[in-house]
Coordinates of C-alpha atoms in Angstrom, one line a residue:
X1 CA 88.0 -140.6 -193.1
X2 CA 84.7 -138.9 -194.7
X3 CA 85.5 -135.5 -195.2
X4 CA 82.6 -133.6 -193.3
X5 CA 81.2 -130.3 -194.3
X6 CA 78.5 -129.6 -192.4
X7 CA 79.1 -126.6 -189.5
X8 CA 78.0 -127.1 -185.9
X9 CA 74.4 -126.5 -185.3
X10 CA 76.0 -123.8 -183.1
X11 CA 78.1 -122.3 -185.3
X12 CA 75.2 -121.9 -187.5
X13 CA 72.9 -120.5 -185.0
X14 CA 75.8 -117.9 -184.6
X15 CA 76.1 -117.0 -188.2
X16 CA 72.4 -116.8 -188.7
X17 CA 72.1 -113.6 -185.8
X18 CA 75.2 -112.2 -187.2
X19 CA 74.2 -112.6 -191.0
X20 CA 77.4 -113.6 -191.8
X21 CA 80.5 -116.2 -191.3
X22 CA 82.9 -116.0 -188.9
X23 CA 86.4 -115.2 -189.5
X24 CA 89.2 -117.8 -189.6
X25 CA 90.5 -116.0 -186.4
X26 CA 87.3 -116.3 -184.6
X27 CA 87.1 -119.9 -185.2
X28 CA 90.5 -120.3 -183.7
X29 CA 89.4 -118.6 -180.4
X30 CA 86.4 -120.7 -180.6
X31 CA 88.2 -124.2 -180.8
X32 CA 90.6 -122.8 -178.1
X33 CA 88.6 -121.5 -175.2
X34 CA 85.6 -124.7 -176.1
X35 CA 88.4 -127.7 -175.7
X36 CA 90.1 -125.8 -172.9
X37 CA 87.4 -126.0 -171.0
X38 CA 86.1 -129.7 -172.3
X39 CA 89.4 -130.8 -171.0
X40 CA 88.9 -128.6 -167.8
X41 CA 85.9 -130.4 -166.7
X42 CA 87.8 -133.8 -167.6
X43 CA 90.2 -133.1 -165.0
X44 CA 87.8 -131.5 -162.7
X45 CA 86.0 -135.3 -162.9
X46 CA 89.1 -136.5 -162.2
X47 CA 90.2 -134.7 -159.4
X48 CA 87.2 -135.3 -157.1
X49 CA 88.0 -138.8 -155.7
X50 CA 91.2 -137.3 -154.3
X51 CA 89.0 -135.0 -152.2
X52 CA 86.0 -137.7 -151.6
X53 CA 88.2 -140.2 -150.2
X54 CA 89.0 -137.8 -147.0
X55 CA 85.0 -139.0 -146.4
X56 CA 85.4 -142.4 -147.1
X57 CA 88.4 -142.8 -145.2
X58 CA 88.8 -140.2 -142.6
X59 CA 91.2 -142.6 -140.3
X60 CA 95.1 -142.2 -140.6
X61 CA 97.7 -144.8 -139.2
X62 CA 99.2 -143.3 -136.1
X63 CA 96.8 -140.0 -136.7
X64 CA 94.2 -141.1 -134.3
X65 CA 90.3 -140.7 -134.9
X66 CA 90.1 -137.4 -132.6
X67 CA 91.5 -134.7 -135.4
X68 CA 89.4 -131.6 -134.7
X69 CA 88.1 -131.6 -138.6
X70 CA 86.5 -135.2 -137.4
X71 CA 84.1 -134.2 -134.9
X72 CA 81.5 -134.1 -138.0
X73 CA 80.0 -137.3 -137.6
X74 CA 79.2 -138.0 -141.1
X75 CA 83.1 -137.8 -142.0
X76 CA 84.1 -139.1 -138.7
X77 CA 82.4 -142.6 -139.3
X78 CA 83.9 -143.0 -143.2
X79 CA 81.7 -145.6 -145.4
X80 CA 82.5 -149.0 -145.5
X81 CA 84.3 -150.6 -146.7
X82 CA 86.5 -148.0 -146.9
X83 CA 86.7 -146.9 -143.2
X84 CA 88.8 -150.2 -142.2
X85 CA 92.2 -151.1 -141.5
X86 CA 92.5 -151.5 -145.4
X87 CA 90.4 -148.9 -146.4
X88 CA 93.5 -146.7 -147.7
X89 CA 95.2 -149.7 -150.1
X90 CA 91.5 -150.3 -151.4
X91 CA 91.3 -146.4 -152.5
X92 CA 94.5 -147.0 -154.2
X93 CA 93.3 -150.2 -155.8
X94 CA 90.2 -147.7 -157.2
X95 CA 93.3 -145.3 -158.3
X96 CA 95.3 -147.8 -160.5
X97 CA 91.9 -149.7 -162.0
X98 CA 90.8 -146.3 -163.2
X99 CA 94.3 -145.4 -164.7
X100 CA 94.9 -148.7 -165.6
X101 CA 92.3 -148.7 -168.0
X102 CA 92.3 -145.3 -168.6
X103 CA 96.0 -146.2 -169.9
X104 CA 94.6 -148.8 -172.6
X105 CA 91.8 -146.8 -173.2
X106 CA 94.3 -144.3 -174.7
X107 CA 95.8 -146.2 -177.1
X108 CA 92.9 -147.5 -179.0
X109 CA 91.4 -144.2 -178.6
X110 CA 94.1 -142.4 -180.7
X111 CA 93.2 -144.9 -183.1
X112 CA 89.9 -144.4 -183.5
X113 CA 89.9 -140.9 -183.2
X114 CA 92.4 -140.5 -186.3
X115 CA 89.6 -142.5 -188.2
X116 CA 86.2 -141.0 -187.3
X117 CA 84.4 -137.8 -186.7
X118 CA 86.3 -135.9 -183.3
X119 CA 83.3 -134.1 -182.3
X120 CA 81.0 -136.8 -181.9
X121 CA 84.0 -139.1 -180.2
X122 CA 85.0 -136.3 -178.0
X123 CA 81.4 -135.8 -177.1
X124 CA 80.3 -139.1 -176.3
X125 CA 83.3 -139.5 -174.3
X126 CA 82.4 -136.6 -172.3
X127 CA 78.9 -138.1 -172.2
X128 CA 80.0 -141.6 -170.5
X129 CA 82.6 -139.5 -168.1
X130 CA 79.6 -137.5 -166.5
X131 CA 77.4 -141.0 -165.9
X132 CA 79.7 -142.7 -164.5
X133 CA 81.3 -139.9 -162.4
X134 CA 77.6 -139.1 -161.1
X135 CA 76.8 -142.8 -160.5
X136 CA 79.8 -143.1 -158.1
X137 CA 78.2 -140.5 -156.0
X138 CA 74.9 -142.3 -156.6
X139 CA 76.6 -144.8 -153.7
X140 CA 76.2 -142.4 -151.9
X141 CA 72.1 -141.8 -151.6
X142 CA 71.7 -145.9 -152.7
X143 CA 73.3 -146.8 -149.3
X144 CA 75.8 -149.1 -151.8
X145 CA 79.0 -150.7 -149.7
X146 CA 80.0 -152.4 -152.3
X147 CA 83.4 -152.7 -153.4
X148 CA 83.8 -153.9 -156.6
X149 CA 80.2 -151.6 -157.4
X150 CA 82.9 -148.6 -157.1
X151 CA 85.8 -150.4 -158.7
X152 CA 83.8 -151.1 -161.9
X153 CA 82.1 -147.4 -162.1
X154 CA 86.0 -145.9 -161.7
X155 CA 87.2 -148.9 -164.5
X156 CA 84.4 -147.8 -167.1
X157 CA 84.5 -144.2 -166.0
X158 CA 88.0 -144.2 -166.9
X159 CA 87.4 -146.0 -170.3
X160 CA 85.4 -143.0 -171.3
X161 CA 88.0 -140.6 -169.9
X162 CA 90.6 -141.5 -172.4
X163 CA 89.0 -140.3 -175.4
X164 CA 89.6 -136.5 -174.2
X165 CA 93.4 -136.0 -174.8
X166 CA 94.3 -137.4 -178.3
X167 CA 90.9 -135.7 -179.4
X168 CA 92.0 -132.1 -178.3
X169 CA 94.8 -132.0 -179.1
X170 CA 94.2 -133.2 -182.9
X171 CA 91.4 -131.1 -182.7
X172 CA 93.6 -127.7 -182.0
X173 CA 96.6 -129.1 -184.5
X174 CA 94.0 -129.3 -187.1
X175 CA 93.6 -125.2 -186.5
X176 CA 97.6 -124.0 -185.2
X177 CA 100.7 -123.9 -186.6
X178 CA 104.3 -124.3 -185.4
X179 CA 105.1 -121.0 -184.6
X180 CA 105.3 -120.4 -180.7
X181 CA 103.8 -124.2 -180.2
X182 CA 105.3 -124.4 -176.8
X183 CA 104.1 -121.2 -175.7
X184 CA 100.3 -121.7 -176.8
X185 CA 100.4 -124.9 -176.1
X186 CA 102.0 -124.1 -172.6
X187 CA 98.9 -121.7 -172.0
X188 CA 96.7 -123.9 -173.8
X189 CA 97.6 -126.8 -171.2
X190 CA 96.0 -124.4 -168.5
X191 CA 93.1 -126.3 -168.4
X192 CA 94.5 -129.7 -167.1
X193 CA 95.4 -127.1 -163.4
X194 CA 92.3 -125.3 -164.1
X195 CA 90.4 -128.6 -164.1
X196 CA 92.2 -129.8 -161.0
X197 CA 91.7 -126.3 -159.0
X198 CA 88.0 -126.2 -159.6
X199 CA 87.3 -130.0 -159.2
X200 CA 89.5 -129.3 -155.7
X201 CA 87.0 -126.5 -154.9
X202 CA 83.8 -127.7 -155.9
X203 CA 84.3 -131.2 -154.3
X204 CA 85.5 -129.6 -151.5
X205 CA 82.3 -127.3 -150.8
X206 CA 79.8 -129.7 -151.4
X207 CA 81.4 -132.4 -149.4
X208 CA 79.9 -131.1 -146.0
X209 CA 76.3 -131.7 -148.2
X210 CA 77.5 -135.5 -148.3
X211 CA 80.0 -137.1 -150.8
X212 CA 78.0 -138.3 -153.4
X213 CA 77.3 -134.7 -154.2
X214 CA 80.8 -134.2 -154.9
X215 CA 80.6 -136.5 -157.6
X216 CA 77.2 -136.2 -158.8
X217 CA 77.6 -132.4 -159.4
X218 CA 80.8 -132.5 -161.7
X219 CA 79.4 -135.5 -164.0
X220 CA 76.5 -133.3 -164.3
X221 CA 78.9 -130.5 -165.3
X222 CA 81.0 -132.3 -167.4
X223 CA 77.5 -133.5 -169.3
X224 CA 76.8 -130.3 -170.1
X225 CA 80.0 -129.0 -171.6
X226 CA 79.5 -132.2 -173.8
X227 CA 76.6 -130.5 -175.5
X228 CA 78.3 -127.4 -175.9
X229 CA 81.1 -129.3 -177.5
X230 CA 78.7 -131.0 -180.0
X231 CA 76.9 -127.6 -180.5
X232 CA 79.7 -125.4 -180.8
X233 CA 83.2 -127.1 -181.9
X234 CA 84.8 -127.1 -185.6
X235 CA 87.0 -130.5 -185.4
X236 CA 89.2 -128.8 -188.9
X237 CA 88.6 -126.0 -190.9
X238 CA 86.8 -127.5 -193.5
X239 CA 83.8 -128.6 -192.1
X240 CA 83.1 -124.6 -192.0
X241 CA 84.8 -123.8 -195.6
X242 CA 87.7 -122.3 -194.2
X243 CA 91.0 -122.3 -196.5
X244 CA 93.9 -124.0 -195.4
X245 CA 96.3 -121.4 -196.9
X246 CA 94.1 -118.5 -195.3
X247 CA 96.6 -116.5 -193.6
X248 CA 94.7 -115.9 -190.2
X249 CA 96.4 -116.5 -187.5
X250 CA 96.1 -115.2 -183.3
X251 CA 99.7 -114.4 -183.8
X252 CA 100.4 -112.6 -187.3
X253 CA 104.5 -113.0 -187.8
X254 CA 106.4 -112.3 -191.1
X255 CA 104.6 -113.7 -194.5
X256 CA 107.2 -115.7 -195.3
X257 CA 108.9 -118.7 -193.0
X258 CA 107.1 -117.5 -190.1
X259 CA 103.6 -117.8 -191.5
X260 CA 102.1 -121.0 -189.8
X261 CA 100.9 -124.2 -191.2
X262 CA 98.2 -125.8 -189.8
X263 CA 99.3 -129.1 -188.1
X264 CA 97.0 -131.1 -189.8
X265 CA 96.2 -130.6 -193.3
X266 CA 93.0 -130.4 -195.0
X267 CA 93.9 -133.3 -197.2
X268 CA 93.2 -135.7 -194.4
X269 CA 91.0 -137.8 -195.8
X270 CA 93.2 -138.4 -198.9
X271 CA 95.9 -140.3 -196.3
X272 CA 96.2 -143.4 -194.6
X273 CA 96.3 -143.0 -190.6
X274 CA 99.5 -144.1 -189.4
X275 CA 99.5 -147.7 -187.8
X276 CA 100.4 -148.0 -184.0
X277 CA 103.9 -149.9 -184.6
X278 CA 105.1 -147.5 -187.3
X279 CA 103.9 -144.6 -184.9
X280 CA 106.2 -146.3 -181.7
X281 CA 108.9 -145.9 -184.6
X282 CA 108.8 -142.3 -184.9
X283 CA 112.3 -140.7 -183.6
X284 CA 111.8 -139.6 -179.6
X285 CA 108.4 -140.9 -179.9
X286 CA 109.3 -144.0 -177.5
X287 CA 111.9 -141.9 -175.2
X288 CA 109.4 -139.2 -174.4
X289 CA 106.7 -141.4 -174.0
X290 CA 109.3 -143.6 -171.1
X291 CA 110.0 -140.1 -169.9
X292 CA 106.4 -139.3 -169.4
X293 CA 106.0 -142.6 -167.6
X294 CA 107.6 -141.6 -164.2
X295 CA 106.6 -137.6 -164.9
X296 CA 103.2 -138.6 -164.4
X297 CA 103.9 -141.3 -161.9
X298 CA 104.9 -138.1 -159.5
X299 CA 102.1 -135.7 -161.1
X300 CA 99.0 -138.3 -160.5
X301 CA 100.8 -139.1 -157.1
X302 CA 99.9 -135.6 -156.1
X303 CA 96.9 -135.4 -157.8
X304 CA 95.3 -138.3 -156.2
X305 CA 96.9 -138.1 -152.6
X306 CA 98.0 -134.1 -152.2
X307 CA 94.8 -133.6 -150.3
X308 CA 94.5 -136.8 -147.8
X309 CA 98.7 -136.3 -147.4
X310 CA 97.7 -133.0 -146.3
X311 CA 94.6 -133.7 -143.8
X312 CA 96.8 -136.1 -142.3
X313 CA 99.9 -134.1 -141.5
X314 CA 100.3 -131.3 -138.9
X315 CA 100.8 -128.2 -140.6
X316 CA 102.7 -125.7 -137.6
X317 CA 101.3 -127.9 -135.0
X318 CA 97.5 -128.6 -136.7
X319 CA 95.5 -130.3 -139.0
X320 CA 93.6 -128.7 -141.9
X321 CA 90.2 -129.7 -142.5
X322 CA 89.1 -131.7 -145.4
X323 CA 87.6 -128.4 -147.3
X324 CA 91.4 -126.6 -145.7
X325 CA 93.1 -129.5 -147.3
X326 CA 90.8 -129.8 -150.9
X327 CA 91.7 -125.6 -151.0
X328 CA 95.0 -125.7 -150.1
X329 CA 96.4 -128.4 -152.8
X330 CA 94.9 -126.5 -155.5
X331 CA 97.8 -124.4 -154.7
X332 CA 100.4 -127.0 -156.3
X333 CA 98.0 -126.8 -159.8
X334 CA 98.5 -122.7 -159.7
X335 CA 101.9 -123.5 -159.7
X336 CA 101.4 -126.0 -162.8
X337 CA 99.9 -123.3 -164.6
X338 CA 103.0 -121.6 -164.3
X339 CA 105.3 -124.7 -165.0
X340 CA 103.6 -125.3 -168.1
X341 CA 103.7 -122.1 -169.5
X342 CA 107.4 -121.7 -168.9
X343 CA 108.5 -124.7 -170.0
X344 CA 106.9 -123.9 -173.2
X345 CA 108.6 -120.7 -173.3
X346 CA 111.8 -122.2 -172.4
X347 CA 112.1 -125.0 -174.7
X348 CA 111.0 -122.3 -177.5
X349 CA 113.7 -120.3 -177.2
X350 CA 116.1 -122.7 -176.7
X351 CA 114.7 -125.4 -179.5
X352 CA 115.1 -127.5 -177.2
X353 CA 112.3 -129.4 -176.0
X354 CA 114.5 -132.5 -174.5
X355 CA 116.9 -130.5 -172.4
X356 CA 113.8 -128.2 -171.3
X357 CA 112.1 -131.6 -170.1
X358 CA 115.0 -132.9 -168.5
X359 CA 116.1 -130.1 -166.5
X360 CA 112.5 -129.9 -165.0
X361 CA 112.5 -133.3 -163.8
X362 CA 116.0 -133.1 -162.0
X363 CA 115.0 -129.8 -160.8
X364 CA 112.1 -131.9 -158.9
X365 CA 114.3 -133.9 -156.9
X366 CA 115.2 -131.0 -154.7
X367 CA 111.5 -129.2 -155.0
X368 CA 110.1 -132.7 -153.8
X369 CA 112.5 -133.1 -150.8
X370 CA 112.4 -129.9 -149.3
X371 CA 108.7 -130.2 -149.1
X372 CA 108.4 -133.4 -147.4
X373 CA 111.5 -132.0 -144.8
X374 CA 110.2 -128.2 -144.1
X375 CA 106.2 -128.0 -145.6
X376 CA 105.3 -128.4 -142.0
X377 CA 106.8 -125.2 -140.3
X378 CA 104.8 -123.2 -141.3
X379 CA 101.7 -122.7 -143.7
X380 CA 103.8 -119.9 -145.6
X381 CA 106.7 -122.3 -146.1
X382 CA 104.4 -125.0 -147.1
X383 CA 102.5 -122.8 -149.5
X384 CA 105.8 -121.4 -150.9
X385 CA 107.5 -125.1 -151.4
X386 CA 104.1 -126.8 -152.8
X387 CA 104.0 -123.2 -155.9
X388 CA 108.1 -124.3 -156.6
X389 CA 107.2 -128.1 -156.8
X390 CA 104.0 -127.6 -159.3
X391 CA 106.0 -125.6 -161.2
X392 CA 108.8 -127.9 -161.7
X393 CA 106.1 -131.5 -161.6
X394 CA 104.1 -130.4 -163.9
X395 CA 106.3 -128.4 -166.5
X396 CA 107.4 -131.1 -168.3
X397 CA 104.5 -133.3 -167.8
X398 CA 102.8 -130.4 -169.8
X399 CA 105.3 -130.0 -173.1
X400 CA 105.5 -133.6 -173.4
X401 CA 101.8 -134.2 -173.5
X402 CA 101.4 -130.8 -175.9
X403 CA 103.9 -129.7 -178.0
X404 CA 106.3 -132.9 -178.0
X405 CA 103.0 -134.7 -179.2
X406 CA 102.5 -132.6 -182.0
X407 CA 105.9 -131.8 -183.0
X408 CA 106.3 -135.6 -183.0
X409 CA 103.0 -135.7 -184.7
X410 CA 104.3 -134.4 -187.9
X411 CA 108.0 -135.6 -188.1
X412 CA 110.2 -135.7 -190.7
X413 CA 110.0 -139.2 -190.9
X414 CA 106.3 -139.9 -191.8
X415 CA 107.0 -138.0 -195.4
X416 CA 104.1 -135.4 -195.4
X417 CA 101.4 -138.1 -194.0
X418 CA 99.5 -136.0 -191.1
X419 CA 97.1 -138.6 -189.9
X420 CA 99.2 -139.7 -186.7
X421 CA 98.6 -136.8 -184.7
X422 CA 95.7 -138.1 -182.3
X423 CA 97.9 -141.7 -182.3
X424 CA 101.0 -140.3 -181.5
X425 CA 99.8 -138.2 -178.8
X426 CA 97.9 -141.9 -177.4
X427 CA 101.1 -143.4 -177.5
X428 CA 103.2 -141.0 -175.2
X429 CA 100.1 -140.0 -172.9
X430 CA 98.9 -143.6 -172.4
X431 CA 102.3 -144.9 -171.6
X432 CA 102.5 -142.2 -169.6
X433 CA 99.0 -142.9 -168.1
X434 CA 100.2 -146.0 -167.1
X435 CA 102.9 -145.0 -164.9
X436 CA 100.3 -142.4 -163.3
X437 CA 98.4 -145.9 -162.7
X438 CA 101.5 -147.0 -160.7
X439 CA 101.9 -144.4 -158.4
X440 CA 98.9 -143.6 -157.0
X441 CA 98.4 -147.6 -156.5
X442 CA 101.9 -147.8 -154.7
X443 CA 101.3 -145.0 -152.5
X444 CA 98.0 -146.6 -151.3
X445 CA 100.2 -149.3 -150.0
X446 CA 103.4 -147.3 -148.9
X447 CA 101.4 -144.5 -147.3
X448 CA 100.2 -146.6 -144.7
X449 CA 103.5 -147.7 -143.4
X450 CA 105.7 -144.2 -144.0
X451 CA 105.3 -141.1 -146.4
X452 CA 108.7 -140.8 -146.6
X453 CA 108.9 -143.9 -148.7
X454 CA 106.6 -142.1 -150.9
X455 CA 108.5 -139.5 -151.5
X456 CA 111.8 -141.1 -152.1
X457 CA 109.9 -143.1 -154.6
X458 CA 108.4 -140.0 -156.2
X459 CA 112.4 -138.4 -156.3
X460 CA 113.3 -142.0 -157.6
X461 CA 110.9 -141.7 -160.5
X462 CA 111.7 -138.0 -161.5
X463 CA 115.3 -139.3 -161.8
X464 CA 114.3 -142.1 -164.0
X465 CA 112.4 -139.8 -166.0
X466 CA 115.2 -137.0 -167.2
X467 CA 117.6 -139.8 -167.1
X468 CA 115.3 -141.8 -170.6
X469 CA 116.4 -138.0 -172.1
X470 CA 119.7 -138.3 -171.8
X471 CA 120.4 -139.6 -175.6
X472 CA 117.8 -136.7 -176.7
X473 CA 119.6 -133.9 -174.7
X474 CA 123.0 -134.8 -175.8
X475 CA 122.0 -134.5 -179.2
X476 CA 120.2 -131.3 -178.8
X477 CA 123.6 -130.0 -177.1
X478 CA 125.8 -131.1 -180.0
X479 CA 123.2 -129.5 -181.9
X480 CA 124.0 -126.5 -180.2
X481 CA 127.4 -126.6 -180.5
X482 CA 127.4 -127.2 -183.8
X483 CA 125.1 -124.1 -184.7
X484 CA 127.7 -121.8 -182.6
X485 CA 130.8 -123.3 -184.2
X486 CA 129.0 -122.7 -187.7
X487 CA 127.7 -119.0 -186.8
X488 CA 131.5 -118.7 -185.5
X489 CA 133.2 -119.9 -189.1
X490 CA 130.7 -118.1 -191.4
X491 CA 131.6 -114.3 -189.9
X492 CA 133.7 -111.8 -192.2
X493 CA 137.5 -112.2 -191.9
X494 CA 137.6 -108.5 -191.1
X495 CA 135.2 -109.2 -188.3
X496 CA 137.4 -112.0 -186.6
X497 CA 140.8 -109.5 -187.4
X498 CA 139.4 -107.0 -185.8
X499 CA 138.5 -108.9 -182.8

């Protein structure tokens, strides 16, 4: 890859007012808070069919058509074709053709990513999402009842789509080290819940303006923070002369093991990327990636169907409105925040990123059932149970796609080479993409006949998922034992004869 030089016109706008460069540090802060929110307004893209298809499909099997949130007449009547007795399967047929190729998408766009210029990909990428988000609402004003019109705009939207993750997250290994990976990562990973809550609330509040507004509006959002990412974001620190052994860091530790390394080193160009079949190869690579397959199977579940599941079942006796519904789901992403960050904390301190992951998904077996049995007592109880099962769905969902990806990333194995970062992390999240292809499309079809099949197959999945682990755990545990049996043997006899 041509090594690139040249600073973001933004970055030199900044350093013309100040007269100066910027520190190492403040480049850091910069490549944080501009791809946290670049992958925000990703998600918040993403999110908003979830809430728009309330609109476009506002009947329920054995609901009725005379729910109190209904007597608007503009989301009583739905929009053909999807206000028909198949209009819920066809809005899961948009879910899985959007994932689907959003899942494909993600492997060739690691692959490309490791080989070109991130800040251009990651831009244009952003570029295509806003169109083709916008043009979806576009059916809305062009009177379009089209089917395969929406089907095609979800397919391509979800093309452009994949070339978000793998570019973050190379982008912020380029500039952070090990130390603490879960935890930053773990806050870092913020933005995917952040994304969902404000997609959830903007959608929400413009859909009684019309639908297509709640489209239109975040593709033109997501434009814009395009621009901002072309303007303002250094893709590795030597496209702005920083030094790779500079010792600036947002967490300062000890100067000697502690001090971090960036992920990716600034000899990138001088290496080969890593191919896709000798990535797969990688130790853990193909288990967490399986793993991630059923995590996000339950996580895209929710993030495609929390808000309709909700509209559509009596919550102590009555049924939220659409804008109730799209608010109150963004409850189970505050609780992801929460997951994220303290599976990242966990798996620190323990080392253990397999047994964190694992324990998480199991723990979702119970989370999941207890909300389908009690979430409609009471709006408390339901609020309380949908915070637990956030935390739990979308802990592990978060330190696989973050700091399993870049601890996998830069094995062992690959011998020093640090081009596999962006292909690594394509490989885990688009296998993993493809099971969140599978469950919103199988919950299109299910739902209609009985939500309780859904969420046996949701608790069905999260057992799958920690079960792919089990080789990885027991290891880690062995490990474990091991390190206690050798901290045991290598005390002072006087120690043990006093004991």
């Amino acid at each position: 890859m041509k090594k690139n030089n040249n600073k973001p016109l933004g970055i030199r706008f900044i350093e013309s007012i100040k007269k100066s460069s910027l520190s190492f540090k403040t480049y850091q802060v910069i490549v944080l808070v501009v791809t946290f929110f670049a992958y925000a307004s990703y998600h918040a893209n993403r999110k908003t069919t979830s809430i728009v298809k309330q609109a476009l499909d506002p009947q329920s099997l054995g609901v009725g058509p005379n729910l109190p949130w209904q007597q608007n007449s503009t989301l009583r009547d739905g929009w053909f074709p999807f206000d028909g007795p198949n209009g819920t399967s066809m809005l899961g047929d948009l879910d899985v053709a959007f994932l689907f190729v959003y899942a494909i998408g993600m492997y060739f766009s690691g692959h490309v990513g490791d080989r070109m210029d991130l800040r251009v990909f990651l831009t244009a990428g952003m570029l295509g999402t806003g169109l083709f988000t916008a043009l979806f609402g576009v059916g809305y004003w062009g009177n379009i009842h089209s089917f395969y019109y929406y089907l095609i705009v979800q397919m391509i939207a979800g093309l452009f789509q994949s070339t978000g993750w793998p570019s973050v997250v190379a982008v912020v290994g380029n500039w952070f080290g090990k130390k603490k990976r879960g935890l930053i990562m773990g806050i870092w990973n913020a933005h995917t819940s952040v994304g969902n809550i404000t997609g959830s609330l903007v959608a929400s509040i413009l859909l009684k303006y019309g639908w297509g507004w709640s489209m239109f509006v975040p593709g033109i959002l997501i434009a814009f923070s395009g621009m901002i990412v072309l303007l303002m974001l250094p893709v590795h620190p030597e496209c702005v002369g920083g030094n790779k052994d500079e010792d600036e860091v947002l967490s300062p530790g000890k100067e000697d093991e502690e001090v971090n390394e960036p992920l990716l080193r600034s000899d990138i160009e001088e290496e080969s990327a890593v191919g896709f079949i000798e990535a797969w190869r990688i130790p853990g690579v193909a288990p967490f990636a399986l793993c991630l397959f059923f995590a996000k199977l339950v996580a895209y579940t929710f993030l495609y169907w929390l808000p309709y599941y909700i509209s559509h079942t009596a919550i102590d006796g009555r049924y939220l409105s659409n804008e109730e519904s799209g608010n109150l789901s963004t409850l189970f992403d505050v609780g992801g925040v929460v997951g994220g960050i303290l599976a990242g904390y966990i798996s620190d301190q323990l080392d253990a990123r397999a047994i964190t992951a694992a324990s998480f998904m199991y723990c979702v077996i119970p989370a999941l059932y207890l909300y389908r049995s009690y979430g409609h007592i009471s709006m408390t109880i339901n609020i309380m149970l949908m915070l637990i099962t956030g935390v739990f769905v979308n802990g592990p969902y978060a330190l696989i796609t973050t700091a399993v990806s870049a601890d996998l990333g830069t094995h062992s194995s690959l011998k020093g080479n640090s081009r596999a970062l962006a292909t690594v992390t394509a490989i885990i999240d688009g296998t993993g993409s493809i099971g969140a292809a599978v469950g919103p499309f199988l919950t299109g079809y299910i739902s209609a006949k009985s939500w309780n099949a859904v969420f046996v197959m949701l608790m069905g999945a999260a057992l799958v998922a920690g079960l792919f682990l089990t080789r990885l755990v027991v290891t880690e545990v062995n490990g474990k034992f091991q390190e206690l049996r050798s901290r045991g043997s290598s005390r002072p006899m006087s120690t043990v004869l006093e004991v």
